JSON list of C-alpha atoms in Angstrom, two decimals:
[
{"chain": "A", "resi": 829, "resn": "UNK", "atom": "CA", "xyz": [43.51, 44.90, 21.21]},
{"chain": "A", "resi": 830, "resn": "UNK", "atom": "CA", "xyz": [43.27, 48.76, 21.22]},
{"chain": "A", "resi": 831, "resn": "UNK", "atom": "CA", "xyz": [40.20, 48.69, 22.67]},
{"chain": "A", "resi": 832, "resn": "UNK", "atom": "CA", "xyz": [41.79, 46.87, 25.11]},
{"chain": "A", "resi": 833, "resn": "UNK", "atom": "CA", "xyz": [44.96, 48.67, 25.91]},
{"chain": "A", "resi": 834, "resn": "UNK", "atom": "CA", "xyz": [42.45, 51.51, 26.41]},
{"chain": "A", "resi": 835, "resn": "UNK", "atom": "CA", "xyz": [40.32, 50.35, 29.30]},
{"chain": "A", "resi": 836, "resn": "UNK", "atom": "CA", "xyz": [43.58, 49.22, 30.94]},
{"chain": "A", "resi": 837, "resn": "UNK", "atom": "CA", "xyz": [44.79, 52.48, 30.70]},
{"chain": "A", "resi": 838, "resn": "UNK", "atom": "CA", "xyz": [42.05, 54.19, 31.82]},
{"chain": "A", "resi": 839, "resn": "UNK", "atom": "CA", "xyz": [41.50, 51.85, 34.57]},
{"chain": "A", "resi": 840, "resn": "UNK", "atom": "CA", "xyz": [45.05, 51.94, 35.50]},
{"chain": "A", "resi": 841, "resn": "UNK", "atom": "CA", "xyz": [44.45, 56.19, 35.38]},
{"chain": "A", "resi": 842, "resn": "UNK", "atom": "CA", "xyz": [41.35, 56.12, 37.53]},
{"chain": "A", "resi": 843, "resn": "UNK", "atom": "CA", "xyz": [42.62, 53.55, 40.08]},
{"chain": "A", "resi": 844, "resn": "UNK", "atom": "CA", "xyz": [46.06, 56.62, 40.58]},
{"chain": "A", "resi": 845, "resn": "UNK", "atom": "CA", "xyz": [43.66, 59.15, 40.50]},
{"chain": "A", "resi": 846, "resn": "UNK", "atom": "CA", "xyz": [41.73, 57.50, 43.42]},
{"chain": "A", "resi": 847, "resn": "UNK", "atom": "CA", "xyz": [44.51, 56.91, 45.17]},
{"chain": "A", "resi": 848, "resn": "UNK", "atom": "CA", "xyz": [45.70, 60.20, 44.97]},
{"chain": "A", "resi": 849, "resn": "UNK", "atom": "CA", "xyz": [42.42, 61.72, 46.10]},
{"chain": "A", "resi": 850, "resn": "UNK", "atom": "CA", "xyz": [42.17, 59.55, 49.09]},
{"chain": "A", "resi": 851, "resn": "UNK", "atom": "CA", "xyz": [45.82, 60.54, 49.72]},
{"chain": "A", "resi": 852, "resn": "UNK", "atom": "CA", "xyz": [44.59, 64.56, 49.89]},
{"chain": "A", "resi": 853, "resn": "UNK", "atom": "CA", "xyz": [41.57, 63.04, 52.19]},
{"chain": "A", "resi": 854, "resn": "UNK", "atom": "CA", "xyz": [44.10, 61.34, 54.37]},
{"chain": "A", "resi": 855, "resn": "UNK", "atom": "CA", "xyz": [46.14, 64.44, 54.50]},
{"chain": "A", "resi": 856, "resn": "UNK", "atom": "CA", "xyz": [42.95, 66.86, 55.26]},
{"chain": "A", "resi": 857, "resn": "UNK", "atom": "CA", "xyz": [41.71, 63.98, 57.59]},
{"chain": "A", "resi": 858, "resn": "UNK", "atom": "CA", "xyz": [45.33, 64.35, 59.60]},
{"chain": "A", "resi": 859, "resn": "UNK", "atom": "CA", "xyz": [45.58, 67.80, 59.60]},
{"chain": "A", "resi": 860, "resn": "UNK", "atom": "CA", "xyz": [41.96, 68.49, 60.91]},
{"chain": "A", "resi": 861, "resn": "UNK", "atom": "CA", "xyz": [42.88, 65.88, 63.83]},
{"chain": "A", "resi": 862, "resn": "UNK", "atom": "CA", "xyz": [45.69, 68.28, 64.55]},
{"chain": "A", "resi": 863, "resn": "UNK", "atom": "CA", "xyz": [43.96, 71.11, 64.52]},
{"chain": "A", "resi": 864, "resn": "UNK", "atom": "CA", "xyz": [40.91, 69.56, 66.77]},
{"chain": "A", "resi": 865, "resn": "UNK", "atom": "CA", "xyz": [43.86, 68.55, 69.20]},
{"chain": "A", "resi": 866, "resn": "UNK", "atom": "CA", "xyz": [45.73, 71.70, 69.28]},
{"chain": "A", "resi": 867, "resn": "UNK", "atom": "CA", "xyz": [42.19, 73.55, 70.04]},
{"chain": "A", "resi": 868, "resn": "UNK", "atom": "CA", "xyz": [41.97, 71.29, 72.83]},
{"chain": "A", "resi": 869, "resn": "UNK", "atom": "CA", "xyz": [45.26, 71.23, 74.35]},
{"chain": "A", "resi": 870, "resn": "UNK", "atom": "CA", "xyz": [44.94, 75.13, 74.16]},
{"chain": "A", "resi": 871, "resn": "UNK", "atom": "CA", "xyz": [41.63, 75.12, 75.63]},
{"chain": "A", "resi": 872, "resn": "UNK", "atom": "CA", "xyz": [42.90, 73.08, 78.56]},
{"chain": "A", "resi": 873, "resn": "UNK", "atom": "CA", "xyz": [46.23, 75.03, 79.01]},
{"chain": "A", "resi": 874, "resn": "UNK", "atom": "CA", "xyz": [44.21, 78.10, 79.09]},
{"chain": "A", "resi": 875, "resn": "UNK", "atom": "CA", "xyz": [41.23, 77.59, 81.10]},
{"chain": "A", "resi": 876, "resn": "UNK", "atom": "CA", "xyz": [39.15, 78.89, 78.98]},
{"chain": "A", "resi": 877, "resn": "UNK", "atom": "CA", "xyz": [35.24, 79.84, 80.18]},
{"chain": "A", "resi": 878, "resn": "UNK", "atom": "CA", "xyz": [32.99, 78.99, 77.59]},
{"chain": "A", "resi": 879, "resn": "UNK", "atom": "CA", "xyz": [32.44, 82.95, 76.64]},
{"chain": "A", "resi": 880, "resn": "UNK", "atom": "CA", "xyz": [35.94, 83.52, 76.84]},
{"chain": "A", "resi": 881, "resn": "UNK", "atom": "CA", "xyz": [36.40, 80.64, 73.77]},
{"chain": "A", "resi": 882, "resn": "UNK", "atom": "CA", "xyz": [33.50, 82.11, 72.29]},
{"chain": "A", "resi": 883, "resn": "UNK", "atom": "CA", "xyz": [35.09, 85.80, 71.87]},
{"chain": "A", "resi": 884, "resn": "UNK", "atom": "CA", "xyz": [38.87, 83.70, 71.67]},
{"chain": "A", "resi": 885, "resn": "UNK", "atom": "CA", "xyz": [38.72, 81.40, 69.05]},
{"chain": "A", "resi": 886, "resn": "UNK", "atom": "CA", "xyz": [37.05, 83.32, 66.17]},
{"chain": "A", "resi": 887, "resn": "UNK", "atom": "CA", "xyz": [40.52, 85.78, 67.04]},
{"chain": "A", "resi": 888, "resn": "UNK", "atom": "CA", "xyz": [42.71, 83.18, 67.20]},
{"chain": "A", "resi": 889, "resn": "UNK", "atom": "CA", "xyz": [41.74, 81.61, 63.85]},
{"chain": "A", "resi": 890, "resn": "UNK", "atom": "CA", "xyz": [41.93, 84.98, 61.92]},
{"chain": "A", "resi": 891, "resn": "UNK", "atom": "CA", "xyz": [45.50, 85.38, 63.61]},
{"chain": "A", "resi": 892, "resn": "UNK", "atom": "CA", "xyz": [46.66, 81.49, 62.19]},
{"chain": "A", "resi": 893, "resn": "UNK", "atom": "CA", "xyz": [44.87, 82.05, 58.59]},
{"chain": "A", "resi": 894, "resn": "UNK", "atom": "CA", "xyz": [46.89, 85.25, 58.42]},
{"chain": "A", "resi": 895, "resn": "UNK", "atom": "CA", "xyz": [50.12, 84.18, 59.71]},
{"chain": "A", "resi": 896, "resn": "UNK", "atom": "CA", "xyz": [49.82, 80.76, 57.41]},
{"chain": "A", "resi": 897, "resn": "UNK", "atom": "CA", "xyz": [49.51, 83.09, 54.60]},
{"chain": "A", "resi": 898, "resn": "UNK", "atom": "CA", "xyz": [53.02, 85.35, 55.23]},
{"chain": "A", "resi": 899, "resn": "UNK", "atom": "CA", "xyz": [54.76, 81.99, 55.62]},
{"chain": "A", "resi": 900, "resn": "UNK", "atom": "CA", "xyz": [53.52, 80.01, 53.12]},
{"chain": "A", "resi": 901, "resn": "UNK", "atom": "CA", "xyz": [54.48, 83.74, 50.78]},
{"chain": "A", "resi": 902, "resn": "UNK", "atom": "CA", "xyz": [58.35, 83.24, 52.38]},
{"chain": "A", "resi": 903, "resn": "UNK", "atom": "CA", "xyz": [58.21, 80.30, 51.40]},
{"chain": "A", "resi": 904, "resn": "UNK", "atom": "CA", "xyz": [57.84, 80.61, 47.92]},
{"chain": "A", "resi": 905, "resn": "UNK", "atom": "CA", "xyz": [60.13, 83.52, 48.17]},
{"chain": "A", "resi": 906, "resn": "UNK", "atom": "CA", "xyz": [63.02, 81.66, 49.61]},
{"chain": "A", "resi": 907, "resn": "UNK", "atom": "CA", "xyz": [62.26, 79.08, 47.09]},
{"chain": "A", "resi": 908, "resn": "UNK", "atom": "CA", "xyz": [63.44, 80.92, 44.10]},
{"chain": "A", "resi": 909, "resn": "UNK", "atom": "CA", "xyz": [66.80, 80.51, 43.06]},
{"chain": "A", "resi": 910, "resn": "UNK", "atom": "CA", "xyz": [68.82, 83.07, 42.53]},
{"chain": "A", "resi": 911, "resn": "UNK", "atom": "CA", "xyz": [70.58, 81.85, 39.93]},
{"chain": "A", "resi": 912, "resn": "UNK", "atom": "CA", "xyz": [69.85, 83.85, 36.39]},
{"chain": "A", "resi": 913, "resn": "UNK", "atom": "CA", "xyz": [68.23, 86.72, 38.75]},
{"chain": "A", "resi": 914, "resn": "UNK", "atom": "CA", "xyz": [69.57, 90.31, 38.09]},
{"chain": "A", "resi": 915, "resn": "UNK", "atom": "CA", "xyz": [71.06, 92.31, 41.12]},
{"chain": "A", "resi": 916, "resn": "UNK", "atom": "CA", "xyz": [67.68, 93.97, 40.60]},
{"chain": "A", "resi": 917, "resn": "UNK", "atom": "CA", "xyz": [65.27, 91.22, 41.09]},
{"chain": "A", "resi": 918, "resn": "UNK", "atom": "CA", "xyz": [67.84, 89.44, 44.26]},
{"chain": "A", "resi": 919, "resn": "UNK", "atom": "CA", "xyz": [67.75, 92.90, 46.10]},
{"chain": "A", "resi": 920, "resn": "UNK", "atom": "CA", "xyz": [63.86, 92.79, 45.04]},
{"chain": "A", "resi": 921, "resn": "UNK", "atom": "CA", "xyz": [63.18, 89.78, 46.26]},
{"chain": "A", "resi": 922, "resn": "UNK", "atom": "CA", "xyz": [64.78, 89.94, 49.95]},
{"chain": "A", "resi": 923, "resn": "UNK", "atom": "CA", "xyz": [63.35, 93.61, 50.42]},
{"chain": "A", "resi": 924, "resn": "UNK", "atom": "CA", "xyz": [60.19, 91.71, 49.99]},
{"chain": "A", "resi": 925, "resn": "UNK", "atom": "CA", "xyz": [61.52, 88.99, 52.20]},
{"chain": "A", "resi": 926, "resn": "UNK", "atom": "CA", "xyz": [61.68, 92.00, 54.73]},
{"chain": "A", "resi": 927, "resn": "UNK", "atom": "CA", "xyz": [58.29, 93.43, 54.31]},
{"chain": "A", "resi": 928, "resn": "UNK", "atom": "CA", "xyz": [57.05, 89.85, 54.90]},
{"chain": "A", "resi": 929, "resn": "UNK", "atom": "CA", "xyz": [58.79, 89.28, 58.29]},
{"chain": "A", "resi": 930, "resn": "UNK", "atom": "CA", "xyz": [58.12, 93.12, 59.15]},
{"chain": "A", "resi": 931, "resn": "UNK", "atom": "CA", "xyz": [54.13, 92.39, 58.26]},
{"chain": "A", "resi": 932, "resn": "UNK", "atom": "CA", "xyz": [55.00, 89.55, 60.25]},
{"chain": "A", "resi": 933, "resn": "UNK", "atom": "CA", "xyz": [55.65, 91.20, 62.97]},
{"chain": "A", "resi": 934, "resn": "UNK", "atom": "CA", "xyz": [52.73, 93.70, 62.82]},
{"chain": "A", "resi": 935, "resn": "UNK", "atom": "CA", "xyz": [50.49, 90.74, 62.59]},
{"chain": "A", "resi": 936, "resn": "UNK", "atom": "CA", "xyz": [51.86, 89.27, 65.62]},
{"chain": "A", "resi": 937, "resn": "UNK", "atom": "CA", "xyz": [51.40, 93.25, 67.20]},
{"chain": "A", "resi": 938, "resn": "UNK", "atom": "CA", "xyz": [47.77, 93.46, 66.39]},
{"chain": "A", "resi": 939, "resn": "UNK", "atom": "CA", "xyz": [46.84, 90.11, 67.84]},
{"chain": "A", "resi": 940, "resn": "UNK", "atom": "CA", "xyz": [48.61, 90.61, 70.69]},
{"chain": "A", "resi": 941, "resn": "UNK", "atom": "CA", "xyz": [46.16, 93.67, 71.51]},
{"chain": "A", "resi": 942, "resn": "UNK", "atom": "CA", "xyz": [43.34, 91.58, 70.46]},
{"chain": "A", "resi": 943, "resn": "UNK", "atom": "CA", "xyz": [44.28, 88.70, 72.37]},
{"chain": "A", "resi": 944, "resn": "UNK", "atom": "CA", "xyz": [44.59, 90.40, 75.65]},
{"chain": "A", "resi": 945, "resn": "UNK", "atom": "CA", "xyz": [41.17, 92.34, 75.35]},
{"chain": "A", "resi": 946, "resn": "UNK", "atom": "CA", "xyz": [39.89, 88.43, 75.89]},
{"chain": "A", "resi": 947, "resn": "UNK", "atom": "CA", "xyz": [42.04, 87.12, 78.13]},
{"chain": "A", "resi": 948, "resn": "UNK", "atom": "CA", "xyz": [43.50, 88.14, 80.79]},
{"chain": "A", "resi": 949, "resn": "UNK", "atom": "CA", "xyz": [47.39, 88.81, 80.72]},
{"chain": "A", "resi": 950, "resn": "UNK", "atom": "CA", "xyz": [48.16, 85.58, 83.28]},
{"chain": "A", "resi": 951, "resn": "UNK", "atom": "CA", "xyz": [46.42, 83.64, 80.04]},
{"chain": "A", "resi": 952, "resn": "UNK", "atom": "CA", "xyz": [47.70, 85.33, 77.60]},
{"chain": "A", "resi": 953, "resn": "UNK", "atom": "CA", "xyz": [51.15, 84.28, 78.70]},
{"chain": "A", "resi": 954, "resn": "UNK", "atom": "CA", "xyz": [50.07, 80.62, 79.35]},
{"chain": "A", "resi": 955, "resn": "UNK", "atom": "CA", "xyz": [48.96, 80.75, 75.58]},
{"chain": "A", "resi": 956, "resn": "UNK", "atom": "CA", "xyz": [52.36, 81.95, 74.27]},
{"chain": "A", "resi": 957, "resn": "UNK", "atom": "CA", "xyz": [54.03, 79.20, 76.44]},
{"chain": "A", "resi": 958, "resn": "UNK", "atom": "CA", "xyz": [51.50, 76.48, 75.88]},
{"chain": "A", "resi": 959, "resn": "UNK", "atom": "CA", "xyz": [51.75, 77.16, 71.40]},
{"chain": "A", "resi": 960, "resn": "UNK", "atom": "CA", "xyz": [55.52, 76.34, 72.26]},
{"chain": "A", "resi": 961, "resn": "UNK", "atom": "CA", "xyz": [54.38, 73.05, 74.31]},
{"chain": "A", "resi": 962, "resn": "UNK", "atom": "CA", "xyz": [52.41, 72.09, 72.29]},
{"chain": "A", "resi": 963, "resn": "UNK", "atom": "CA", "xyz": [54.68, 72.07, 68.82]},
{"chain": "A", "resi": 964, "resn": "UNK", "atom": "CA", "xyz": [57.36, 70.98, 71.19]},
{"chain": "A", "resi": 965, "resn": "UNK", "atom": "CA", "xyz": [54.84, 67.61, 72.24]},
{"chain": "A", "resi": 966, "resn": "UNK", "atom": "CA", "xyz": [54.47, 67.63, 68.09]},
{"chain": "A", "resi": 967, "resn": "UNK", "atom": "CA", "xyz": [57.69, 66.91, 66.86]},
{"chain": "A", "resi": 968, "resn": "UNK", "atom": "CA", "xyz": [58.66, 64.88, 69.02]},
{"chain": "A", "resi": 969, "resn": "UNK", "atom": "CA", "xyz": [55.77, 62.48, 68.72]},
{"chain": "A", "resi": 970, "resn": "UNK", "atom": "CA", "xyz": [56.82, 62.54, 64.57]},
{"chain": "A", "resi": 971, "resn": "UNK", "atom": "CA", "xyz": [60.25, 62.19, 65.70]},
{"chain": "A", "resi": 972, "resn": "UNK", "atom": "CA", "xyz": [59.05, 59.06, 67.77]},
{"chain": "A", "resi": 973, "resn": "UNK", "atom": "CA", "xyz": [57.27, 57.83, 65.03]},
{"chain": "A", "resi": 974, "resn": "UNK", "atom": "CA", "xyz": [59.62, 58.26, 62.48]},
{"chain": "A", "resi": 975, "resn": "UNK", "atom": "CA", "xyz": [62.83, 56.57, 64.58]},
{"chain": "A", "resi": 976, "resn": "UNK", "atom": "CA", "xyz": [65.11, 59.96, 64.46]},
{"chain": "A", "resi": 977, "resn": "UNK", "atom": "CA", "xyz": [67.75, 60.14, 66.59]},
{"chain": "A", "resi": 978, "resn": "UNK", "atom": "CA", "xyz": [67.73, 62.26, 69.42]},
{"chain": "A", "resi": 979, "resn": "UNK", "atom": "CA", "xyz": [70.76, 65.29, 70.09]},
{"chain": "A", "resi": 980, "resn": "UNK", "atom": "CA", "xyz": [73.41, 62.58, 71.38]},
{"chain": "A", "resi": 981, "resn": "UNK", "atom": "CA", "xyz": [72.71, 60.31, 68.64]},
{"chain": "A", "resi": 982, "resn": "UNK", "atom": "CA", "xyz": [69.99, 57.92, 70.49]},
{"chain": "A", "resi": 983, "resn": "UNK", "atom": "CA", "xyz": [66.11, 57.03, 69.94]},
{"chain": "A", "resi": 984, "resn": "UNK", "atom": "CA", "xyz": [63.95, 59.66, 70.86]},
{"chain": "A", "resi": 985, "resn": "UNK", "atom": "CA", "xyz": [61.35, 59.05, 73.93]}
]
């Protein structure tokens, strides 16, 4: 019977484990659909001549790894309670807070420059404006999916 118990366990074990793994798949499978659409949309938005996505892109995806990084950092920042923390480690803490969104901003600085030695300003504005359509078109598809209600209290569209 112990011999027993233990398959059953460790079948129950490997059938969560799968299922856990094919939820990361899922979630990498989703998120690289996202990021093949938004390359598209921007592509589109943008006009963008094949050596202009040759020199953009490679720019571009330096700019998002770097900018994922400070935010996913304030995140965990603004995650930590404050609670138990000296007056030392809370005034710590959000001058770091500021050197992130101040690195932010130098980040956003730097590409700028790269960006426009690229693109030309008329597309570098249409990229700004088109990042904002396009996370715009985002949430409201999830809200669509997901039922919210919309500002006045009905279904989204």
């Amino acid at each position: 019977m112990n011999t027993l118990l233990r398959r059953l366990l460790g079948v129950l074990l490997g059938l969560a484990l799968m299922g856990q793994v094919h939820a990361q798949q899922s979630r990498q499978e989703r998120l690289n659909q996202l990021e093949n659409a938004k390359i598209a949309y921007l592509t589109d938005k943008l006009s963008l001549s094949q050596e202009q996505a040759q020199r953009f892109w490679p720019v571009y995806n330096e700019f998002t790894d770097k900018r994922r990084d400070l935010n996913r950092r304030m995140r965990q920042l603004r995650s930590t309670p404050t609670d138990g923390l000296s007056d030392k480690q809370i005034r710590d803490n959000l001058t770091q807070g500021l050197a992130l969104r101040q690195n932010e901003v130098d980040l956003e600085k730097d590409y700028f420059n790269k960006v426009q030695k690229v693109l030309s300003m008329q597309q570098v504005g249409k990229l700004y404006a088109a990042e904002r359509e396009f996370t715009k078109v985002l949430l409201r598809r999830l809200d669509g999916r997901r039922g919210a209600p919309g500002p006045a209290g009905e279904a989204s569209n």
